PDB file of C-alpha atoms in Angstrom:
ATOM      1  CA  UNK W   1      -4.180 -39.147  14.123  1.00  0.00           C
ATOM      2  CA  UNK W   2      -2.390 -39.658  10.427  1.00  0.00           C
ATOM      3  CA  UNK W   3      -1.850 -35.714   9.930  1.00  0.00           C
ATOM      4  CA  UNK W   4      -0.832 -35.377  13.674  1.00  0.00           C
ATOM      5  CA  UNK W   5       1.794 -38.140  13.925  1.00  0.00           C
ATOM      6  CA  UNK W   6       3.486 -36.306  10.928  1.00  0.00           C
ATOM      7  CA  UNK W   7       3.041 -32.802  12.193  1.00  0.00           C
ATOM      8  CA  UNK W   8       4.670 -34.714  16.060  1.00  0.00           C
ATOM      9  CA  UNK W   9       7.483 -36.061  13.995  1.00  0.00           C
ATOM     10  CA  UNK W  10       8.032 -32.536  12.551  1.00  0.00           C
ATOM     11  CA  UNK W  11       8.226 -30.884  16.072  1.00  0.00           C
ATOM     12  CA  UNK W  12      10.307 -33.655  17.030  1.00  0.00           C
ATOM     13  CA  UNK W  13      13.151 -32.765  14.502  1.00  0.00           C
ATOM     14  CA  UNK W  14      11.896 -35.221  11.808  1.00  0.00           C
ATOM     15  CA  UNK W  15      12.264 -38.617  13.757  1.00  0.00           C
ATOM     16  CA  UNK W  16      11.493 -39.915  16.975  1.00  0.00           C
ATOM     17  CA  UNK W  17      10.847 -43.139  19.118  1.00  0.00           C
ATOM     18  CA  UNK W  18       7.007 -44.357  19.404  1.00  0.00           C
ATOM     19  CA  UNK W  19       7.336 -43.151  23.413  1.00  0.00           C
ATOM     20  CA  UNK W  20       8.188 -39.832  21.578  1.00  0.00           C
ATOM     21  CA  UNK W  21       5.804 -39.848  18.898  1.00  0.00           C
ATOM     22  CA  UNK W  22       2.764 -40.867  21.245  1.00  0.00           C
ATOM     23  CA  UNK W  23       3.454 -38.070  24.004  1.00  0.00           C
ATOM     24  CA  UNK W  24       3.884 -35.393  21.385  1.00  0.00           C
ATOM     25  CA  UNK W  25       0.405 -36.350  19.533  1.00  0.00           C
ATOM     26  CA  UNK W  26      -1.296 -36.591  22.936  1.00  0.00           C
ATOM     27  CA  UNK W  27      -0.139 -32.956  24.109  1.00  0.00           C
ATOM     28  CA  UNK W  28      -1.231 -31.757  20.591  1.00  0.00           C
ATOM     29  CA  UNK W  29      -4.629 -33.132  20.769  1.00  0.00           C
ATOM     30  CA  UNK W  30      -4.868 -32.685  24.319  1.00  0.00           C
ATOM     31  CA  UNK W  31      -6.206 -36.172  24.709  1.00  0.00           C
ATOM     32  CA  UNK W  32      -7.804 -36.254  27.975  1.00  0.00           C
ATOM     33  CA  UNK W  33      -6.647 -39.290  30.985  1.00  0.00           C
ATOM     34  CA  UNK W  34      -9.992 -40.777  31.030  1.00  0.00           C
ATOM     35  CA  UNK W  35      -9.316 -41.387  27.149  1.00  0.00           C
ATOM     36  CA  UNK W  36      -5.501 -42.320  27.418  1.00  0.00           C
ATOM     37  CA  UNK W  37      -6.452 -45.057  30.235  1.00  0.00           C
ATOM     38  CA  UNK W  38      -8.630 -46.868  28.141  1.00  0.00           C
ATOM     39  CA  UNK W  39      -7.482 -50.068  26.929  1.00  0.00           C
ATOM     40  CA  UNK W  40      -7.527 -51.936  23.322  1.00  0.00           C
ATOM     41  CA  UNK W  41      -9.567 -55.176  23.911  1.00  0.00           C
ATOM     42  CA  UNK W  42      -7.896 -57.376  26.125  1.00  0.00           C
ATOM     43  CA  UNK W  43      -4.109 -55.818  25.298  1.00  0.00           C
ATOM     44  CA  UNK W  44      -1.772 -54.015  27.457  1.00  0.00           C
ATOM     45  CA  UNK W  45      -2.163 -51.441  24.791  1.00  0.00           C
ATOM     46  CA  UNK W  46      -3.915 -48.577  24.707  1.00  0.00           C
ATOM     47  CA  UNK W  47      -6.730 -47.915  22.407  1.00  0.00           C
ATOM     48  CA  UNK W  48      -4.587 -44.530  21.551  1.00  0.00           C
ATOM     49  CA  UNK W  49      -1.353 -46.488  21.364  1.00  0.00           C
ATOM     50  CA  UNK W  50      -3.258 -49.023  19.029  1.00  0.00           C
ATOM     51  CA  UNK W  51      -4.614 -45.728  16.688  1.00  0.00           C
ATOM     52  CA  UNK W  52      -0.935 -44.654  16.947  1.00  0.00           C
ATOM     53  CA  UNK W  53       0.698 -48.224  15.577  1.00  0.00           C
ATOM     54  CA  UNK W  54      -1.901 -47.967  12.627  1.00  0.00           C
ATOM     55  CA  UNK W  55      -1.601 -44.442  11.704  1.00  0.00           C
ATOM     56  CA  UNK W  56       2.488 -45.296  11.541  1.00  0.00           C
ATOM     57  CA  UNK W  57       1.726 -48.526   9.178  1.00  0.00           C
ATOM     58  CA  UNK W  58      -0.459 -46.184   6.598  1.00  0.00           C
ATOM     59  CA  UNK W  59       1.889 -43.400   6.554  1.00  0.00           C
ATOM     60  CA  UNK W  60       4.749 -45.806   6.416  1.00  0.00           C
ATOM     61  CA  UNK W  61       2.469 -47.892   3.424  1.00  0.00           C
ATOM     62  CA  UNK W  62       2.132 -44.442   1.621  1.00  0.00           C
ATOM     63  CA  UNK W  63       5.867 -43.419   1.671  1.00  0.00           C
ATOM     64  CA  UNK W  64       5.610 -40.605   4.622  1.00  0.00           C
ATOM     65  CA  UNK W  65       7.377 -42.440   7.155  1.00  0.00           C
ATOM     66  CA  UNK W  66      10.280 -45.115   7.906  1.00  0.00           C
ATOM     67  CA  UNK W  67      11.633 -46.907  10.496  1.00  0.00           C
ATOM     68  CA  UNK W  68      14.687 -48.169  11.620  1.00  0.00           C
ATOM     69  CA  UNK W  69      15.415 -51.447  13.470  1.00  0.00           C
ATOM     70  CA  UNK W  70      15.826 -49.571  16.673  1.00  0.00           C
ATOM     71  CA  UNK W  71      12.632 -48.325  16.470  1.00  0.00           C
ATOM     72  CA  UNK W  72      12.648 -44.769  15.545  1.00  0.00           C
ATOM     73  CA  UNK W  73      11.048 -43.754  13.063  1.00  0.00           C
ATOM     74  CA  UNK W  74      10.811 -40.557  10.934  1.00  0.00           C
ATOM     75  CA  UNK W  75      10.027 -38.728   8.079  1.00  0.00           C
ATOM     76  CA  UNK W  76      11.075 -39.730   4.578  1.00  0.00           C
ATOM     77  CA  UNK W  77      11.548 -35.560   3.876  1.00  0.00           C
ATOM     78  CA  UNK W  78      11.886 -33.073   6.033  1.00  0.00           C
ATOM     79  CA  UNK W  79       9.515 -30.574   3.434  1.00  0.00           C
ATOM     80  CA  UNK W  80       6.227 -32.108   3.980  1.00  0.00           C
ATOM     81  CA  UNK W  81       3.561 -29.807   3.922  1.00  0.00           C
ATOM     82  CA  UNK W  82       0.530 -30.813   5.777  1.00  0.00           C
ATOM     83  CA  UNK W  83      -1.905 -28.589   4.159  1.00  0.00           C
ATOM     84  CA  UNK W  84      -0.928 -30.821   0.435  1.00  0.00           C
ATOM     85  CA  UNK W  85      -2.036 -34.009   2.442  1.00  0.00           C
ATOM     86  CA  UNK W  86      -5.433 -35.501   3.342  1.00  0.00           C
ATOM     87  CA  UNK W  87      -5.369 -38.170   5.923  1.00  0.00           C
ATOM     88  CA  UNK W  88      -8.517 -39.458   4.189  1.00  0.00           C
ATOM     89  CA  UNK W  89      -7.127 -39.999   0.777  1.00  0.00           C
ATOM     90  CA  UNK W  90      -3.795 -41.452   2.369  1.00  0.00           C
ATOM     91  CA  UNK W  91      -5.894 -44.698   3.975  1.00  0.00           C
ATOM     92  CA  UNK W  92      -7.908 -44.422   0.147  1.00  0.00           C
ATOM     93  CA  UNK W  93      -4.542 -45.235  -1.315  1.00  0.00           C
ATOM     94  CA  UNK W  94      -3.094 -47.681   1.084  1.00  0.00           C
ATOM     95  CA  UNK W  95      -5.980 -49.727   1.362  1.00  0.00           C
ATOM     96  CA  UNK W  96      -6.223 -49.687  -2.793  1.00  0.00           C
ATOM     97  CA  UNK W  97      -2.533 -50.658  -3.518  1.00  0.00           C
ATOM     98  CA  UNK W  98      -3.058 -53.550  -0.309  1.00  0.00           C
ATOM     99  CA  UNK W  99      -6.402 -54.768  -2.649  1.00  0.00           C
ATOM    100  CA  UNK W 100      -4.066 -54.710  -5.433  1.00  0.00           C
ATOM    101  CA  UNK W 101      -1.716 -56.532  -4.157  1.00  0.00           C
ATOM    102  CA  UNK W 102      -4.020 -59.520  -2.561  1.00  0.00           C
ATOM    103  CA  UNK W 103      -5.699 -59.837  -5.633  1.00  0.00           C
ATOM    104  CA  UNK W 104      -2.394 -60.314  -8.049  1.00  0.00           C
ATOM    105  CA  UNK W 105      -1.321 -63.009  -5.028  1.00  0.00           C
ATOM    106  CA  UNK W 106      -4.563 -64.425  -5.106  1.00  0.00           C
ATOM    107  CA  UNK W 107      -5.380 -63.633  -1.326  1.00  0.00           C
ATOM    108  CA  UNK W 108      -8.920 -61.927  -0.361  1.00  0.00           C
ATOM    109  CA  UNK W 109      -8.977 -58.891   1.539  1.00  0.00           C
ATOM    110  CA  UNK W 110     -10.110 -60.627   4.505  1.00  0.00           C
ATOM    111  CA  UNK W 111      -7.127 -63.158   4.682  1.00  0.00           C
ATOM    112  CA  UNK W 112      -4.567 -60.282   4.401  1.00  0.00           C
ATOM    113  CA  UNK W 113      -6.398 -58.277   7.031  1.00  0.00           C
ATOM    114  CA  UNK W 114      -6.596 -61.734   9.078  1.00  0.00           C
ATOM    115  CA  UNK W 115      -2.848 -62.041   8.269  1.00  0.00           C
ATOM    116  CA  UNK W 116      -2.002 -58.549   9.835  1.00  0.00           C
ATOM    117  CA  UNK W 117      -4.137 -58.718  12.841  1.00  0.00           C
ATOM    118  CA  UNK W 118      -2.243 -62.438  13.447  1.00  0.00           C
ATOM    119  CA  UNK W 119       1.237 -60.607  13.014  1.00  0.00           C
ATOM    120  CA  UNK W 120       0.502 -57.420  15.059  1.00  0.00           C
ATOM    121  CA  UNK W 121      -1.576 -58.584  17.638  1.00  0.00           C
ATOM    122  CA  UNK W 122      -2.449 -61.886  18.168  1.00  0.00           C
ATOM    123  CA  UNK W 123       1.233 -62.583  20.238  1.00  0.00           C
ATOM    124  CA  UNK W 124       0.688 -59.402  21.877  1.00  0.00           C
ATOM    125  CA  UNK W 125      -2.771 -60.615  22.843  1.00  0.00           C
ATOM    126  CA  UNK W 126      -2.063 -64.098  24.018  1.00  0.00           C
ATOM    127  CA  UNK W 127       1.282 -63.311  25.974  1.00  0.00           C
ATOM    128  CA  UNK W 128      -0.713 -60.499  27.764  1.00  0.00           C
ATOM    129  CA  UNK W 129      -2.796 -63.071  29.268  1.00  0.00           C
ATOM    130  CA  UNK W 130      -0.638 -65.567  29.530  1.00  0.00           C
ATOM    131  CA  UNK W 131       1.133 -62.953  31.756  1.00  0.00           C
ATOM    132  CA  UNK W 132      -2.240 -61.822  33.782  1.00  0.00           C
ATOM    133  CA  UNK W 133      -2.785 -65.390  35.092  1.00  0.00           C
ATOM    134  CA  UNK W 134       0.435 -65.913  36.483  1.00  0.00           C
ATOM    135  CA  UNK W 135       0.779 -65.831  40.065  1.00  0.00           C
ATOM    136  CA  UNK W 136       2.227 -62.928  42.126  1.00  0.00           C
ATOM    137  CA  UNK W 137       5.381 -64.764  43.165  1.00  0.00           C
ATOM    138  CA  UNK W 138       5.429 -66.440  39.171  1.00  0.00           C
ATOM    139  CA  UNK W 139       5.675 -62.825  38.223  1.00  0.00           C
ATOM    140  CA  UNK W 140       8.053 -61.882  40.220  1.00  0.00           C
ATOM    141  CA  UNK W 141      10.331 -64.516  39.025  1.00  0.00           C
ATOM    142  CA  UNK W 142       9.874 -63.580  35.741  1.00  0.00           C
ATOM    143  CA  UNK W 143      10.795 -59.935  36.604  1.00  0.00           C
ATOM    144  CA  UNK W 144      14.405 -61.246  38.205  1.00  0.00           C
ATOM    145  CA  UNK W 145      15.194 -63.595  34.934  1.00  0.00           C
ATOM    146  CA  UNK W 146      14.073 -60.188  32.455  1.00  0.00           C
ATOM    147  CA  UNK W 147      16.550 -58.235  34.529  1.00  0.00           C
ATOM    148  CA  UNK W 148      18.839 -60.529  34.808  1.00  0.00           C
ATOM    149  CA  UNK W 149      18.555 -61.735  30.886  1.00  0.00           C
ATOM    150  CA  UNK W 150      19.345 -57.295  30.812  1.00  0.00           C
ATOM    151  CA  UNK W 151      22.394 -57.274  32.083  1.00  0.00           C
ATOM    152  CA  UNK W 152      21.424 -56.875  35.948  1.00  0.00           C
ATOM    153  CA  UNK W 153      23.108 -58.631  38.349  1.00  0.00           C
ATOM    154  CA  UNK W 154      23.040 -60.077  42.258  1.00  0.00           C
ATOM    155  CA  UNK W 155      18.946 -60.015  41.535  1.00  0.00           C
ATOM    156  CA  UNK W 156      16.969 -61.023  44.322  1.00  0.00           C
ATOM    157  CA  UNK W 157      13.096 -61.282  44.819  1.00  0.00           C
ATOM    158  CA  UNK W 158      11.942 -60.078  48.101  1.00  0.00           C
ATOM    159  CA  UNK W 159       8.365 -59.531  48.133  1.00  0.00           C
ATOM    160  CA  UNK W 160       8.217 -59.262  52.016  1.00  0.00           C
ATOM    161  CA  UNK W 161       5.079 -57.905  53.246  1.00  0.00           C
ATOM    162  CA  UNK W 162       4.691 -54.519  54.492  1.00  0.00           C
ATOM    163  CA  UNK W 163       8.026 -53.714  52.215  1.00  0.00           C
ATOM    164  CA  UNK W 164       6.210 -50.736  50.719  1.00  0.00           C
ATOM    165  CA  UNK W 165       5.595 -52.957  47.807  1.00  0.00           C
ATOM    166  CA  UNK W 166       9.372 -53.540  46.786  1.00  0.00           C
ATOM    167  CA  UNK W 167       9.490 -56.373  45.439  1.00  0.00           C
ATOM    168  CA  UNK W 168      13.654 -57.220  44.740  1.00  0.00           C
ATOM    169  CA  UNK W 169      16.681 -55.855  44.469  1.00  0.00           C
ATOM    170  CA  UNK W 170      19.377 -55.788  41.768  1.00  0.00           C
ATOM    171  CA  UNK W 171      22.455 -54.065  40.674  1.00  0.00           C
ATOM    172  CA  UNK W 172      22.623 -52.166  37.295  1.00  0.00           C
ATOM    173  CA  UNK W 173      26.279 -52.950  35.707  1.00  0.00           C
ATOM    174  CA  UNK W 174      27.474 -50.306  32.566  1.00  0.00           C
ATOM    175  CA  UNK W 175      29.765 -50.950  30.305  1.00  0.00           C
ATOM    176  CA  UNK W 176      30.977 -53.496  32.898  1.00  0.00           C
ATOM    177  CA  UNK W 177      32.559 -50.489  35.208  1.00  0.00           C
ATOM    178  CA  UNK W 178      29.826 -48.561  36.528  1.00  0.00           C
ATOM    179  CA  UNK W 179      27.357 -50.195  39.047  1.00  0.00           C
ATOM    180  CA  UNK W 180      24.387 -48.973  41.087  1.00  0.00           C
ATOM    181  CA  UNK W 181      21.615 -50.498  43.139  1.00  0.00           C
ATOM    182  CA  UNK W 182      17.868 -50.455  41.528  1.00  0.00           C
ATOM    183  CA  UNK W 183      14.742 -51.304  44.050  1.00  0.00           C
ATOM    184  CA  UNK W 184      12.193 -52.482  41.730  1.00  0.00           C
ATOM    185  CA  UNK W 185       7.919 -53.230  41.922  1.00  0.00           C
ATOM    186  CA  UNK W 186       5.956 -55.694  40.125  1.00  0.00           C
ATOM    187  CA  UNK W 187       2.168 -54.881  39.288  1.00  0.00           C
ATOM    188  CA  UNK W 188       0.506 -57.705  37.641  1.00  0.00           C
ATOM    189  CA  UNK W 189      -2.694 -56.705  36.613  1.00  0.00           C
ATOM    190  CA  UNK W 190      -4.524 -55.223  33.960  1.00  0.00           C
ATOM    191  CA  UNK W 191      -5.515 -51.391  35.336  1.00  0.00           C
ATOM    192  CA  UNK W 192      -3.346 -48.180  35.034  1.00  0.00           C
ATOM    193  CA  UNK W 193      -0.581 -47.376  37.652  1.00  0.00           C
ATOM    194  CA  UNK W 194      -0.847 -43.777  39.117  1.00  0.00           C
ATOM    195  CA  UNK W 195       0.507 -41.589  40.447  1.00  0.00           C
ATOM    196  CA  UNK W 196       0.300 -41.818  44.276  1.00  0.00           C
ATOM    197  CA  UNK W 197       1.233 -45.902  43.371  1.00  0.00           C
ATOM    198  CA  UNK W 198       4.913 -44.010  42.234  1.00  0.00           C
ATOM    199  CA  UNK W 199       5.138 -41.688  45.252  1.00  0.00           C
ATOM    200  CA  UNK W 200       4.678 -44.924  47.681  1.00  0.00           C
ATOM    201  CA  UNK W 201       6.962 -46.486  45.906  1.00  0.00           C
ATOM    202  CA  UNK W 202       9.742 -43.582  46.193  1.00  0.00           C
ATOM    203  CA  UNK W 203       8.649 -43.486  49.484  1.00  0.00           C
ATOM    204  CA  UNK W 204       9.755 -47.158  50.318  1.00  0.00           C
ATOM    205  CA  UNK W 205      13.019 -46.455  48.226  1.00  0.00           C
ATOM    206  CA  UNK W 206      14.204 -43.865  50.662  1.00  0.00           C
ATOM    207  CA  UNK W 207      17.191 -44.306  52.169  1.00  0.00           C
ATOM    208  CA  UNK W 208      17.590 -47.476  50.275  1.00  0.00           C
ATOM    209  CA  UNK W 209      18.966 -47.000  47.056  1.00  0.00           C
ATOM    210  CA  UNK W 210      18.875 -43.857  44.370  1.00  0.00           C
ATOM    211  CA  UNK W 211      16.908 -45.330  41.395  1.00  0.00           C
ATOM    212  CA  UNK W 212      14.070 -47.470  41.392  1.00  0.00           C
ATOM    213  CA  UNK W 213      12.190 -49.620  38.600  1.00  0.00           C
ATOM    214  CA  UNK W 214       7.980 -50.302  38.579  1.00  0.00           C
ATOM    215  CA  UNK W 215       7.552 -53.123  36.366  1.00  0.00           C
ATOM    216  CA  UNK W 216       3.347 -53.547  35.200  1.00  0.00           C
ATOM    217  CA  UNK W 217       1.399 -55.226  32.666  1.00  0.00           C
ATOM    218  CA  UNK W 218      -0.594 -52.562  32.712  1.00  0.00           C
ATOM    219  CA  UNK W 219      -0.593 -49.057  31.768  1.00  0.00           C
ATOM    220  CA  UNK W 220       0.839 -45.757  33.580  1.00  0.00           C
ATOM    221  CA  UNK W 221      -1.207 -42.686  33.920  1.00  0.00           C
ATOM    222  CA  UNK W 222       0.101 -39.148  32.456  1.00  0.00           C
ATOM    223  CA  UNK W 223       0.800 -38.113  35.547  1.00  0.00           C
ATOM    224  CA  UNK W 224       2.600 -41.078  36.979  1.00  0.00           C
ATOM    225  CA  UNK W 225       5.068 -40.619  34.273  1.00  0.00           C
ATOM    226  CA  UNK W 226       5.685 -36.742  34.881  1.00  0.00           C
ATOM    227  CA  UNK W 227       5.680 -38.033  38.966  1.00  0.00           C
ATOM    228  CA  UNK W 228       8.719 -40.891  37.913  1.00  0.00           C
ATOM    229  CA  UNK W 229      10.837 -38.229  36.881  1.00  0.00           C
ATOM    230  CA  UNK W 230       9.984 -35.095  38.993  1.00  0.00           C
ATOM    231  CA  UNK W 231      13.044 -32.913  39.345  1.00  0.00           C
ATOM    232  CA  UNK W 232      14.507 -32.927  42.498  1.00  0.00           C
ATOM    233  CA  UNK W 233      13.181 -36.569  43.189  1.00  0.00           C
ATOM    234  CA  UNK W 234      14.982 -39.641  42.536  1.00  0.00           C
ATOM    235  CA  UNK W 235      13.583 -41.103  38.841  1.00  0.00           C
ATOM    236  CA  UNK W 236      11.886 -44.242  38.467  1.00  0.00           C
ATOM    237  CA  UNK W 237      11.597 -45.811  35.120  1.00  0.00           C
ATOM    238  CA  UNK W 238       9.060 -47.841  34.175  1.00  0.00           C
ATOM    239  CA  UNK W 239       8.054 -50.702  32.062  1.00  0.00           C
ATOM    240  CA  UNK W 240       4.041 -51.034  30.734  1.00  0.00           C
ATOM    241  CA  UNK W 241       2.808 -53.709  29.440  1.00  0.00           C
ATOM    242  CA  UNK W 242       3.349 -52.985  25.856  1.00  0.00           C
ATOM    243  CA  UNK W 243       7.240 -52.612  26.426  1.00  0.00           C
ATOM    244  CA  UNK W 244       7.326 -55.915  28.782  1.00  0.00           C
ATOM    245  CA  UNK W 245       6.366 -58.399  26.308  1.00  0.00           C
ATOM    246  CA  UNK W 246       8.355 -56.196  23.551  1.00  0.00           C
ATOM    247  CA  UNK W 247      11.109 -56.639  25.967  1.00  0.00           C
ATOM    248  CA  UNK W 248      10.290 -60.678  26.518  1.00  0.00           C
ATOM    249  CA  UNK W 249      10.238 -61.259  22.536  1.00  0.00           C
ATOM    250  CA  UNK W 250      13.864 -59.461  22.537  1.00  0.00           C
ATOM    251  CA  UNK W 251      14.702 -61.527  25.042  1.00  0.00           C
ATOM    252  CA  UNK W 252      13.329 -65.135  23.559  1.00  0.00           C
ATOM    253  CA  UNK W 253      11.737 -65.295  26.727  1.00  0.00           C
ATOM    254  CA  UNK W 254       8.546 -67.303  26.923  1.00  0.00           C
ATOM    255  CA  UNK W 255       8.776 -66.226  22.787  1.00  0.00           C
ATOM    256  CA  UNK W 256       9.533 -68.152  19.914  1.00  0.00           C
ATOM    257  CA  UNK W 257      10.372 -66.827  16.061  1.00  0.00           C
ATOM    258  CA  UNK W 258      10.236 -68.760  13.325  1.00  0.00           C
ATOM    259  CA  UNK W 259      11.711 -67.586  10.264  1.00  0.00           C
ATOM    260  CA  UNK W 260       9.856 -68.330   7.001  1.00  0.00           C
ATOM    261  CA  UNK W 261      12.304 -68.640   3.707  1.00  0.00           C
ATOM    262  CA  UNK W 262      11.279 -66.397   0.953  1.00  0.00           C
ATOM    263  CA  UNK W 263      12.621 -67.704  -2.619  1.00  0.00           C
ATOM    264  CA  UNK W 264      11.813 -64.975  -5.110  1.00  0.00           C
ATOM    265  CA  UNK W 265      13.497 -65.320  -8.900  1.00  0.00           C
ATOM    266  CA  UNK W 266      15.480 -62.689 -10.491  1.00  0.00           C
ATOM    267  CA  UNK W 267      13.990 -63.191 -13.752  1.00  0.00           C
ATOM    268  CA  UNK W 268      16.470 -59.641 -15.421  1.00  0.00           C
ATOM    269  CA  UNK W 269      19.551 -62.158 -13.761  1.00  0.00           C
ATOM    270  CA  UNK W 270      18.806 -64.622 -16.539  1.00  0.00           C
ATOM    271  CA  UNK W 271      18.195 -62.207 -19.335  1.00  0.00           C
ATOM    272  CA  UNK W 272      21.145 -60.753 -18.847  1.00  0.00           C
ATOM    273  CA  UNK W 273      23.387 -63.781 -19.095  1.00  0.00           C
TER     274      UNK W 273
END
């Protein structure tokens, strides 16, 4: 997916967001829903997304790509040619200048690679089932403190039965002027949502309110996203798995950082004094 992500960000103007990046590569390669659905080891990621994340890193690594701390990312020059790279000789030279590197620091391959699988997924992993064995109504609460942490307010947890699975209500503020009412759905599990799940859902927003939010751990289908924002219907956005615990480390929910000093010297500071 290394030449693909490049030729994506290309299409896409030369920078994009990962959402961006990953539904551009999938239309290219015409990855099939069978494929898209199936999971990364015990993540809320996709084995695609996973590819995707990787692919980024080597390109990134090799001096292709950058990203910003808003998460777009995009391409260092807008006159790559694809037909002067090889995707094969890009992970050559990554992996190279990362053996370099561990050996000048003293660090095996093995405890870098251990390092980078920590960073990048381990968290990802753990909070993903941390998240999986709460209970229904544990989730739920979590849901009302994420939207309320957001910027939501008045959020209540309903969770009645035969609600036609709305589970609370909030109110969206903007800017502190504008306000509207959001219905939102919790899915705690580890499957993919589809896209009947989002018509039921609009179903049990009629009437009730203009914009609705369907919360999973999971994963949604293709066509549950084209079904959230069907013209002429009113949109649902939705929050997978990967965003939720993205969303929960912004947050410093349930997530601690610590930051680790970094001392380096400036050994041209002292020749030049």
């Amino acid at each position: 997916m290394i030449l693909t992500t490049i030729q994506a960000l290309q299409i896409l103007g030369g920078s994009g967001t990962t959402e961006e990046i990953y539904e551009k590569v999938v239309q290219l390669l015409n990855v099939p829903d069978k494929v898209l659905e199936i999971l990364h080891g015990s993540t809320s990621q996709s084995e695609v997304e996973y590819r995707l994340a990787w692919s980024r890193t080597y390109l990134k690594k090799y001096g292709l790509l950058q990203n910003s701390a808003r998460g777009v990312w995009s391409l260092v020059s807008t006159s790559i040619n694809l037909n002067d790279l090889d995707a094969k000789e890009i992970v050559r030279a990554v992996r190279d200048a990362d053996k370099n590197k561990s050996a000048s620091s003293g660090s095996s391959d093995e405890t870098i690679a251990a390092i980078e699988t920590l960073e990048g997924l381990a968290w990802h992993q753990q909070l993903h089932k941390t998240l999986l064995s709460l209970d229904p109504f544990a989730f739920e609460r979590l849901a009302q403190r994420l939207l309320r942490e957001s910027g939501f307010i008045q959020v209540q947890v309903t969770g009645k039965s035969g609600d036609g699975g709305i589970d609370g209500v909030g109110i969206a503020r903007i800017n502190g002027f504008l306000s509207f009412h959001v219905l939102f759905q919790c899915k705690r599990y580890q499957g993919s949502v589809t896209a009947g799940q989002i018509r039921d859902f609009r179903g049990a927003m009629q009437g009730r309110t203009d914009k609705g939010l369907f919360i999973t751990t999971g994963t949604f289908t293709r066509d549950a996203i084209k079904e959230a924002t069907r013209d002429g219907a009113p949109p649902i956005d939705l929050i997978d798995g990967e965003q939720l615990v993205e969303r929960l480390k912004e947050l410093g929910l349930g997530v601690k950082i610590t930051m680790i000093e970094s001392v380096e010297v400036d050994v041209g500071w002292f020749e030049k004094i």
